[in-house]
């Protein structure tokens, strides 16, 4: 098995991440139709609240260990310590499986108290939380296995497992929802319950696939390789759970921030609208579903792009830092990472903003598309800066700025909490999203400034490259916006089919325009620049 290059790993995770996110968004179309317009707001709000809670437990269950495992395995392998990599995998599979069992117990038997604390006392989430507790039995072990595979630079297989997981999850969700809502004429509550059970089914199939890949990975390393190398004088200290947690906790906190902020939104938004704005439960459900579930589902496609870059950066940088690679080499990699991040995420953000109304019509309903598209545009801005913040934070972890990264995380939380009430009262549904975006913008600036101070990334040449990317993105945005305006004069976007046609046409125009401009001004060369960069 040939190890992945940085470009290949980024592309594979990008593709798999996008496919996974597209699947997790596309299912909304039939899911919402089968739930029906009467109950769709309540069902979306309930599902969003439950999954925010589940994501928190999910991140605690994995405890940042997959990213830490990826980092440590890559570092040990770079020095020939293959035996340490095997110890890491076996030991932490046991440890984290036990953590999963404990969390599953808490979720199942403490669901009522979880609802009180994390869902503003909404007892509708109790049963779905119990269904989701079953997934906790396998998710931690799956996370360890993914980190192990990534650390060996077989990132494409780890990425493909995510696609398998999503396909299985979505297939069961749609089957269960159709059976309950259409064939049995049941309640949306039962459909939500079965939809949450789908996470366990998807995770199980992904785990089986990665176990098979692990067998193939072992075959790529010969018996002499997995023994401590005689050329390595220091084989490192014995691996301990406490040392791994110290390495993992910073990654945990980075991974947790969006989930915690979403939980903060779903509790404070309810309180603000009940106690200050005196809104009805239906209004709260509809508005929360709009920014907390529907728009959030769409922008996760953007977030998946950042995850793909971040997952590739961690082992690559870790190996370089461990080998004490020269400053110029690390500096060049950092510059490529910055340029590649902007090259991928910026046009994706602009493109989604340009077709926001049609996206809302396709995935939700046309009658909400005016307000919904505006919420989506603001959410895209939030997602873009969240992507930057997450990548920069992971770089800080690997380059030994853990303390500073934690300070920036804490400041992001504080800024969000300070702005939440005044912005929500004054801006309504846009308030929580705007508060989060401001927090990420400010902390991204400070994080990048620190990284640049150490590695001197910013120079005149990089500035020109980033400006060209920004200019290409703006031109693409304007062209697609004009094309969208003209197309809807001919093709009505009031129906889902019409909106899909408009999205396809505008999407092709956007890709063609951005690709042509990037080719002409040389921005496309970033793909060639990082093509031969090895993970280790």
Coordinates of C-alpha atoms in Angstrom, one line a residue:
X1 CA 0.0 0.0 0.0
X2 CA 1.4 3.3 -1.1
X3 CA 1.3 6.1 1.5
X4 CA -0.7 9.3 0.6
X5 CA 1.0 12.6 -0.3
X6 CA -0.3 15.8 1.4
X7 CA -2.2 16.7 -1.8
X8 CA -3.7 13.2 -2.2
X9 CA -4.7 13.0 1.5
X10 CA -6.3 16.5 1.4
X11 CA -8.1 15.7 -1.8
X12 CA -9.4 12.4 -0.5
X13 CA -10.6 13.8 2.7
X14 CA -12.1 16.8 0.9
X15 CA -13.9 14.5 -1.5
X16 CA -15.1 12.1 1.2
X17 CA -16.0 15.0 3.6
X18 CA -18.0 16.7 0.9
X19 CA -19.7 13.5 -0.1
X20 CA -20.5 12.7 3.5
X21 CA -21.8 16.2 4.1
X22 CA -23.8 16.2 0.9
X23 CA -25.4 12.9 1.9
X24 CA -26.2 14.4 5.3
X25 CA -27.8 17.4 3.6
X26 CA -29.5 15.6 0.7
X27 CA -31.4 13.3 3.0
X28 CA -33.2 16.4 4.4
X29 CA -35.2 16.8 1.1
X30 CA -37.2 13.5 1.4
X31 CA -37.0 13.6 5.2
X32 CA -38.7 17.0 5.4
X33 CA -41.2 16.0 2.7
X34 CA -42.2 12.8 4.6
X35 CA -42.3 14.6 7.9
X36 CA -44.7 17.2 6.4
X37 CA -44.8 21.0 6.5
X38 CA -46.9 21.0 9.7
X39 CA -44.4 19.2 11.9
X40 CA -41.1 19.9 10.0
X41 CA -40.2 22.9 12.1
X42 CA -40.6 21.0 15.4
X43 CA -38.9 17.9 13.9
X44 CA -35.9 19.9 12.7
X45 CA -35.6 21.7 16.0
X46 CA -35.8 18.5 18.0
X47 CA -33.3 16.7 15.7
X48 CA -30.9 19.6 15.9
X49 CA -31.1 19.8 19.7
X50 CA -30.5 16.1 20.1
X51 CA -27.6 16.0 17.7
X52 CA -25.9 18.9 19.4
X53 CA -26.1 17.0 22.6
X54 CA -24.9 13.8 20.9
X55 CA -22.0 15.7 19.3
X56 CA -20.9 16.9 22.7
X57 CA -20.8 13.3 24.1
X58 CA -19.2 12.2 20.9
X59 CA -16.3 14.6 21.3
X60 CA -15.9 13.7 24.9
X61 CA -16.0 10.0 24.0
X62 CA -13.2 10.4 21.5
X63 CA -11.5 13.1 23.8
X64 CA -9.4 14.4 20.9
X65 CA -7.6 11.1 20.9
X66 CA -7.9 10.4 17.1
X67 CA -6.0 13.6 16.2
X68 CA -3.5 12.9 19.0
X69 CA -3.1 9.3 17.8
X70 CA -2.6 10.6 14.3
X71 CA 0.1 13.0 15.5
X72 CA 1.9 10.5 17.7
X73 CA 1.8 7.6 15.3
X74 CA 3.3 9.8 12.5
X75 CA 6.0 11.1 14.9
X76 CA 7.0 7.6 16.1
X77 CA 7.0 6.2 12.5
X78 CA 9.1 9.1 11.3
X79 CA 11.8 7.9 13.8
X80 CA 11.4 4.2 13.1
X81 CA 9.5 3.5 16.3
X82 CA 6.8 1.3 14.8
X83 CA 6.5 -0.7 18.0
X84 CA 5.3 2.4 19.8
X85 CA 2.6 2.9 17.2
X86 CA 1.3 -0.6 17.8
X87 CA 1.3 0.0 21.6
X88 CA -0.6 3.2 21.1
X89 CA -3.3 1.6 19.1
X90 CA -3.9 -1.4 21.3
X91 CA -3.8 0.4 24.6
X92 CA -6.1 3.3 23.7
X93 CA -8.6 1.1 21.9
X94 CA -9.2 -0.5 25.3
X95 CA -9.1 2.7 27.2
X96 CA -11.5 4.6 25.0
X97 CA -13.9 1.7 24.6
X98 CA -14.3 1.8 28.4
X99 CA -14.9 5.6 28.2
X100 CA -17.6 4.9 25.5
X101 CA -19.4 2.4 27.8
X102 CA -19.4 4.9 30.7
X103 CA -20.8 7.7 28.5
X104 CA -23.4 5.4 27.0
X105 CA -24.6 4.5 30.5
X106 CA -24.8 8.2 31.4
X107 CA -26.8 9.1 28.2
X108 CA -29.2 6.2 28.6
X109 CA -30.0 6.4 32.4
X110 CA -29.4 10.2 32.7
X111 CA -31.2 11.4 29.6
X112 CA -33.8 13.3 31.6
X113 CA -31.1 15.3 33.4
X114 CA -29.2 15.9 30.2
X115 CA -32.3 17.4 28.7
X116 CA -32.7 19.7 31.6
X117 CA -29.1 21.0 31.4
X118 CA -28.4 21.0 27.7
X119 CA -31.9 21.4 26.1
X120 CA -33.5 24.1 28.3
X121 CA -35.7 21.4 29.9
X122 CA -37.2 20.2 26.6
X123 CA -38.3 16.6 27.5
X124 CA -38.9 15.7 23.9
X125 CA -35.1 15.0 23.5
X126 CA -35.1 12.2 26.2
X127 CA -36.0 9.2 24.1
X128 CA -33.8 10.2 21.1
X129 CA -30.8 10.6 23.5
X130 CA -31.4 7.0 24.7
X131 CA -31.3 5.8 21.1
X132 CA -28.1 7.6 20.5
X133 CA -26.4 6.2 23.6
X134 CA -26.0 2.9 21.7
X135 CA -23.6 4.5 19.2
X136 CA -21.3 5.4 22.1
X137 CA -20.4 1.8 22.4
X138 CA -18.5 1.8 19.2
X139 CA -17.7 5.4 18.3
X140 CA -14.5 5.7 20.5
X141 CA -13.0 2.6 19.1
X142 CA -13.8 3.8 15.6
X143 CA -12.1 7.2 16.3
X144 CA -8.9 5.4 17.6
X145 CA -8.8 3.3 14.4
X146 CA -9.2 6.3 12.2
X147 CA -6.4 8.2 13.9
X148 CA -4.1 5.1 13.6
X149 CA -4.8 4.8 9.9
X150 CA -4.2 8.5 9.4
X151 CA -0.9 8.4 11.3
X152 CA 0.4 5.7 8.9
X153 CA -0.4 8.2 6.0
X154 CA -3.3 6.1 4.6
X155 CA -5.6 9.0 5.0
X156 CA -7.7 8.2 2.0
X157 CA -9.0 5.0 3.6
X158 CA -9.9 6.8 6.8
X159 CA -11.7 9.3 4.6
X160 CA -13.6 6.6 2.7
X161 CA -14.8 5.1 5.9
X162 CA -16.7 8.3 6.6
X163 CA -18.5 7.9 3.3
X164 CA -19.5 4.3 4.2
X165 CA -20.7 5.5 7.6
X166 CA -22.9 8.3 6.0
X167 CA -24.3 6.0 3.3
X168 CA -25.4 3.4 5.9
X169 CA -26.7 6.1 8.3
X170 CA -28.8 8.0 5.7
X171 CA -30.1 4.8 4.1
X172 CA -31.5 3.6 7.4
X173 CA -32.9 7.1 8.3
X174 CA -34.8 7.3 5.1
X175 CA -36.1 3.8 5.2
X176 CA -37.3 4.2 8.8
X177 CA -38.8 7.7 8.2
X178 CA -40.7 6.5 5.1
X179 CA -42.0 3.4 6.9
X180 CA -43.2 5.4 9.9
X181 CA -44.5 8.6 8.3
X182 CA -45.9 7.3 4.9
X183 CA -46.7 3.6 5.4
X184 CA -47.7 3.6 9.0
X185 CA -48.9 7.3 9.3
X186 CA -47.0 7.6 12.5
X187 CA -45.7 10.6 14.5
X188 CA -42.6 12.6 13.8
X189 CA -41.3 11.7 17.2
X190 CA -41.1 8.1 16.2
X191 CA -39.3 9.1 13.0
X192 CA -36.8 11.2 14.9
X193 CA -36.1 8.3 17.3
X194 CA -35.3 5.9 14.5
X195 CA -33.3 8.5 12.7
X196 CA -31.0 8.8 15.7
X197 CA -30.5 5.0 15.8
X198 CA -29.0 5.2 12.3
X199 CA -25.7 6.6 13.8
X200 CA -25.0 3.2 15.4
X201 CA -25.6 1.3 12.2
X202 CA -23.3 3.6 10.2
X203 CA -20.5 3.6 12.7
X204 CA -20.5 -0.2 12.9
X205 CA -20.1 -0.6 9.2
X206 CA -17.3 2.0 9.1
X207 CA -15.5 0.1 11.9
X208 CA -15.6 -3.2 10.1
X209 CA -14.2 -1.6 7.0
X210 CA -11.3 0.0 8.9
X211 CA -10.5 -3.2 10.6
X212 CA -9.9 -4.8 7.2
X213 CA -7.7 -1.8 6.3
X214 CA -5.7 -2.2 9.5
X215 CA -4.9 -5.8 8.4
X216 CA -3.6 -4.4 5.1
X217 CA -1.6 -1.7 6.9
X218 CA 0.1 -4.2 9.1
X219 CA 1.2 -6.1 6.0
X220 CA 3.0 -3.0 4.6
X221 CA 5.4 -3.0 7.6
X222 CA 7.9 -5.9 7.8
X223 CA 8.7 -7.6 11.1
X224 CA 12.0 -5.9 11.4
X225 CA 10.3 -2.5 10.9
X226 CA 7.9 -2.9 13.9
X227 CA 10.8 -3.6 16.3
X228 CA 12.7 -0.6 17.8
X229 CA 15.3 0.5 15.3
X230 CA 18.9 -0.1 16.4
X231 CA 19.7 3.3 14.8
X232 CA 17.3 5.0 17.2
X233 CA 19.1 5.7 20.4
X234 CA 16.1 7.0 22.3
X235 CA 13.0 5.0 21.8
X236 CA 11.0 7.5 23.9
X237 CA 9.3 7.1 27.2
X238 CA 6.7 4.4 27.9
X239 CA 3.3 5.5 26.6
X240 CA 0.9 6.4 29.4
X241 CA -2.8 7.3 29.3
X242 CA -2.1 10.5 31.2
X243 CA 0.5 11.6 28.6
X244 CA -1.8 10.8 25.7
X245 CA -4.7 12.8 27.4
X246 CA -2.4 15.8 27.8
X247 CA -1.7 15.6 24.1
X248 CA -5.3 14.9 23.2
X249 CA -7.1 17.5 25.4
X250 CA -6.1 20.5 23.4
X251 CA -7.4 18.8 20.2
X252 CA -10.5 17.9 22.2
X253 CA -11.1 21.6 23.1
X254 CA -10.7 22.7 19.5
X255 CA -13.0 20.0 18.2
X256 CA -15.6 20.9 20.9
X257 CA -15.9 24.6 20.4
X258 CA -18.6 24.6 17.7
X259 CA -20.6 21.9 19.5
X260 CA -20.5 23.8 22.8
X261 CA -21.4 27.1 21.1
X262 CA -24.4 25.4 19.4
X263 CA -25.5 24.0 22.8
X264 CA -25.1 27.5 24.2
X265 CA -27.3 28.8 21.3
X266 CA -30.1 26.3 21.8
X267 CA -30.4 27.0 25.5
X268 CA -29.9 30.8 25.5
X269 CA -31.9 31.4 22.3
X270 CA -34.9 29.7 23.9
X271 CA -34.6 31.6 27.1
X272 CA -34.1 35.0 25.3
X273 CA -37.2 34.4 23.1
X274 CA -39.3 33.2 26.0
X275 CA -38.3 35.6 28.7
X276 CA -37.4 38.8 26.8
X277 CA -39.2 38.6 23.5
X278 CA -42.2 36.5 24.7
X279 CA -42.4 34.3 21.6
X280 CA -44.5 31.1 21.2
X281 CA -43.0 27.6 21.2
X282 CA -43.7 27.3 17.5
X283 CA -41.9 30.5 16.7
X284 CA -38.9 29.4 18.7
X285 CA -38.9 26.0 17.0
X286 CA -39.1 27.5 13.5
X287 CA -36.4 30.1 14.1
X288 CA -34.1 27.8 15.9
X289 CA -34.5 25.1 13.2
X290 CA -33.6 27.7 10.7
X291 CA -30.2 28.7 12.0
X292 CA -29.5 25.8 14.4
X293 CA -30.3 22.9 12.1
X294 CA -31.2 23.8 8.5
X295 CA -28.5 26.4 7.8
X296 CA -26.0 24.5 10.0
X297 CA -26.5 21.4 7.9
X298 CA -25.7 23.3 4.7
X299 CA -22.6 25.1 6.0
X300 CA -21.1 21.8 7.3
X301 CA -20.1 21.2 3.7
X302 CA -17.7 24.1 4.1
X303 CA -16.6 22.9 7.5
X304 CA -15.7 19.5 6.0
X305 CA -13.2 21.2 3.7
X306 CA -11.4 22.7 6.7
X307 CA -11.4 19.3 8.4
X308 CA -9.8 17.8 5.3
X309 CA -7.0 20.3 5.4
X310 CA -6.6 20.1 9.1
X311 CA -6.5 16.2 9.1
X312 CA -3.6 16.3 6.6
X313 CA -1.7 19.2 8.3
X314 CA -1.5 17.5 11.7
X315 CA 0.6 14.4 10.8
X316 CA 2.7 16.3 8.2
X317 CA 3.6 19.1 10.6
X318 CA 4.1 16.7 13.5
X319 CA 6.6 14.7 11.5
X320 CA 8.5 17.8 10.4
X321 CA 8.6 19.2 14.0
X322 CA 9.7 15.8 15.4
X323 CA 12.6 15.5 12.8
X324 CA 13.5 19.1 13.6
X325 CA 13.2 20.0 9.9
X326 CA 14.7 23.4 8.8
X327 CA 12.8 26.6 9.2
X328 CA 12.7 27.2 5.5
X329 CA 11.0 23.9 4.8
X330 CA 8.4 24.3 7.5
X331 CA 7.8 27.9 6.4
X332 CA 7.2 26.8 2.9
X333 CA 4.7 24.1 4.0
X334 CA 2.9 26.7 6.2
X335 CA 2.6 29.1 3.2
X336 CA 1.2 26.3 1.1
X337 CA -1.3 25.4 3.8
X338 CA -2.5 29.0 4.0
X339 CA -2.7 29.4 0.3
X340 CA -4.4 26.0 -0.2
X341 CA -6.9 26.7 2.6
X342 CA -8.0 30.0 0.9
X343 CA -8.0 28.4 -2.5
X344 CA -10.5 25.8 -1.5
X345 CA -12.7 27.4 1.2
X346 CA -13.1 30.9 -0.2
X347 CA -14.8 30.0 -3.5
X348 CA -16.9 27.4 -1.8
X349 CA -18.2 30.0 0.6
X350 CA -18.9 32.6 -2.1
X351 CA -20.6 30.0 -4.3
X352 CA -22.9 28.9 -1.5
X353 CA -23.8 32.5 -0.8
X354 CA -24.6 33.2 -4.4
X355 CA -27.2 30.4 -4.6
X356 CA -28.4 30.5 -1.0
X357 CA -32.1 31.0 -1.9
X358 CA -32.2 28.0 -4.3
X359 CA -30.4 25.9 -1.7
X360 CA -33.0 26.8 0.9
X361 CA -35.8 25.9 -1.5
X362 CA -34.3 22.5 -2.3
X363 CA -33.5 21.5 1.2
X364 CA -36.3 23.2 3.1
X365 CA -39.3 25.0 1.6
X366 CA -39.7 27.8 -0.9
X367 CA -42.0 29.9 1.4
X368 CA -39.1 30.2 3.9
X369 CA -36.4 30.9 1.3
X370 CA -36.2 34.7 1.6
X371 CA -35.5 34.7 5.4
X372 CA -33.7 31.4 5.2
X373 CA -31.3 32.5 2.5
X374 CA -30.3 35.5 4.5
X375 CA -29.7 33.3 7.5
X376 CA -27.6 31.0 5.3
X377 CA -25.5 33.9 4.0
X378 CA -24.6 35.0 7.5
X379 CA -24.0 31.4 8.5
X380 CA -21.5 31.0 5.5
X381 CA -19.5 33.9 6.9
X382 CA -19.5 32.3 10.3
X383 CA -18.4 28.9 8.7
X384 CA -15.6 30.5 6.8
X385 CA -14.0 32.0 9.9
X386 CA -14.6 28.9 11.9
X387 CA -12.7 26.9 9.3
X388 CA -9.8 29.3 9.5
X389 CA -9.9 29.3 13.3
X390 CA -9.9 25.5 13.5
X391 CA -7.0 25.0 11.1
X392 CA -5.0 27.7 12.9
X393 CA -5.7 26.2 16.3
X394 CA -4.6 22.7 15.1
X395 CA -1.4 24.2 13.8
X396 CA -0.8 25.9 17.1
X397 CA -1.2 22.5 18.9
X398 CA 1.4 20.8 16.7
X399 CA 3.9 23.7 16.8
X400 CA 4.0 23.6 20.7
X401 CA 1.8 26.7 21.3
X402 CA -0.8 24.7 23.3
X403 CA -1.1 27.3 26.1
X404 CA -1.8 30.1 23.7
X405 CA -4.3 28.1 21.7
X406 CA -6.2 27.4 24.9
X407 CA -6.2 31.1 25.7
X408 CA -7.6 31.9 22.3
X409 CA -10.3 29.2 22.8
X410 CA -11.3 30.7 26.1
X411 CA -11.4 34.2 24.7
X412 CA -13.7 33.0 21.8
X413 CA -16.1 31.6 24.4
X414 CA -16.0 34.8 26.4
X415 CA -16.7 37.0 23.3
X416 CA -19.5 34.8 22.3
X417 CA -21.2 34.9 25.7
X418 CA -20.8 38.7 26.0
X419 CA -22.4 39.3 22.6
X420 CA -25.1 36.7 22.6
X421 CA -27.9 38.5 24.4
X422 CA -27.6 42.0 22.9
X423 CA -27.1 40.7 19.4
X424 CA -30.0 38.2 19.6
X425 CA -32.4 40.8 21.0
X426 CA -31.4 43.4 18.4
X427 CA -30.8 41.1 15.3
X428 CA -33.2 38.2 16.1
X429 CA -32.4 34.9 14.3
X430 CA -29.1 36.4 13.0
X431 CA -27.9 37.3 16.5
X432 CA -26.4 33.9 17.6
X433 CA -24.7 33.4 14.3
X434 CA -23.2 36.9 14.2
X435 CA -21.9 36.6 17.7
X436 CA -20.1 33.4 16.8
X437 CA -18.7 34.8 13.6
X438 CA -17.2 37.8 15.5
X439 CA -15.6 35.5 18.1
X440 CA -13.9 33.4 15.4
X441 CA -12.8 36.5 13.3
X442 CA -11.0 38.0 16.3
X443 CA -9.4 34.8 17.5
X444 CA -8.3 33.8 14.0
X445 CA -6.4 37.1 13.7
X446 CA -4.5 36.5 17.0
X447 CA -3.8 32.9 16.2
X448 CA -2.4 33.7 12.7
X449 CA -0.3 36.5 14.1
X450 CA 1.3 34.1 16.6
X451 CA 2.1 31.5 13.9
X452 CA 3.4 34.2 11.6
X453 CA 5.7 35.5 14.3
X454 CA 7.4 32.1 14.7
X455 CA 7.5 31.1 11.0
X456 CA 7.5 34.4 9.2
X457 CA 4.8 33.1 6.8
X458 CA 3.6 36.4 5.4
X459 CA 5.7 38.0 2.7
X460 CA 5.0 40.0 -0.4
X461 CA 4.7 36.9 -2.6
X462 CA 2.2 35.2 -0.4
X463 CA 0.2 38.4 -0.2
X464 CA 0.0 38.6 -4.0
X465 CA -1.2 35.0 -4.2
X466 CA -3.9 35.5 -1.6
X467 CA -5.1 38.7 -3.2
X468 CA -5.4 36.9 -6.6
X469 CA -7.4 34.1 -4.9
X470 CA -9.7 36.7 -3.3
X471 CA -10.1 38.6 -6.6
X472 CA -10.9 35.3 -8.4
X473 CA -13.5 34.5 -5.7
X474 CA -15.2 37.9 -5.9
X475 CA -15.4 37.8 -9.7
X476 CA -16.9 34.3 -9.5
X477 CA -19.4 35.5 -6.9
X478 CA -20.5 38.4 -9.1
X479 CA -20.8 36.3 -12.2
X480 CA -22.8 33.6 -10.5
X481 CA -25.1 36.2 -8.8
X482 CA -25.8 37.8 -12.2
X483 CA -26.3 34.5 -13.9
X484 CA -28.6 33.4 -11.1
X485 CA -30.7 36.6 -11.5
X486 CA -31.0 36.0 -15.2
X487 CA -31.7 32.3 -15.1
X488 CA -34.6 32.6 -12.6
X489 CA -36.3 34.9 -15.2
X490 CA -36.5 31.9 -17.5
X491 CA -36.6 28.9 -15.0
X492 CA -38.7 29.3 -11.9
X493 CA -36.9 28.4 -8.7
X494 CA -40.2 28.2 -6.7
X495 CA -40.1 24.4 -7.1
X496 CA -37.4 22.0 -5.9
X497 CA -36.8 20.7 -9.4
X498 CA -36.5 24.3 -10.8
X499 CA -34.2 25.2 -7.9
X500 CA -32.0 22.2 -8.5
X501 CA -31.7 23.1 -12.2
X502 CA -30.6 26.7 -11.3
X503 CA -28.1 25.3 -8.7
X504 CA -26.5 23.0 -11.3
X505 CA -26.3 25.7 -14.0
X506 CA -24.9 28.3 -11.5
X507 CA -22.5 25.7 -10.0
X508 CA -21.1 24.8 -13.4
X509 CA -20.7 28.5 -14.3
X510 CA -19.0 29.2 -10.9
X511 CA -16.5 26.3 -11.3
X512 CA -15.7 27.3 -14.9
X513 CA -15.1 30.9 -14.0
X514 CA -13.1 30.3 -10.9
X515 CA -11.1 27.5 -12.6
X516 CA -10.3 29.7 -15.7
X517 CA -9.3 32.7 -13.6
X518 CA -7.1 30.5 -11.3
X519 CA -5.4 29.0 -14.3
X520 CA -4.7 32.3 -15.9
X521 CA -3.3 34.1 -12.9
X522 CA -1.4 31.1 -11.6
X523 CA -3.4 30.4 -8.4
X524 CA -4.0 26.9 -9.6
X525 CA -0.3 26.1 -9.2
X526 CA -0.9 25.6 -5.5
X527 CA -2.1 22.1 -6.3
X528 CA 1.2 21.3 -8.1
X529 CA 3.2 22.9 -5.3
X530 CA 2.0 20.5 -2.6
X531 CA 1.5 17.5 -4.9
X532 CA 4.8 15.8 -3.9
X533 CA 4.7 16.8 -0.2
X534 CA 4.9 13.7 1.8
X535 CA 3.2 13.2 5.2
X536 CA 6.4 11.7 6.6

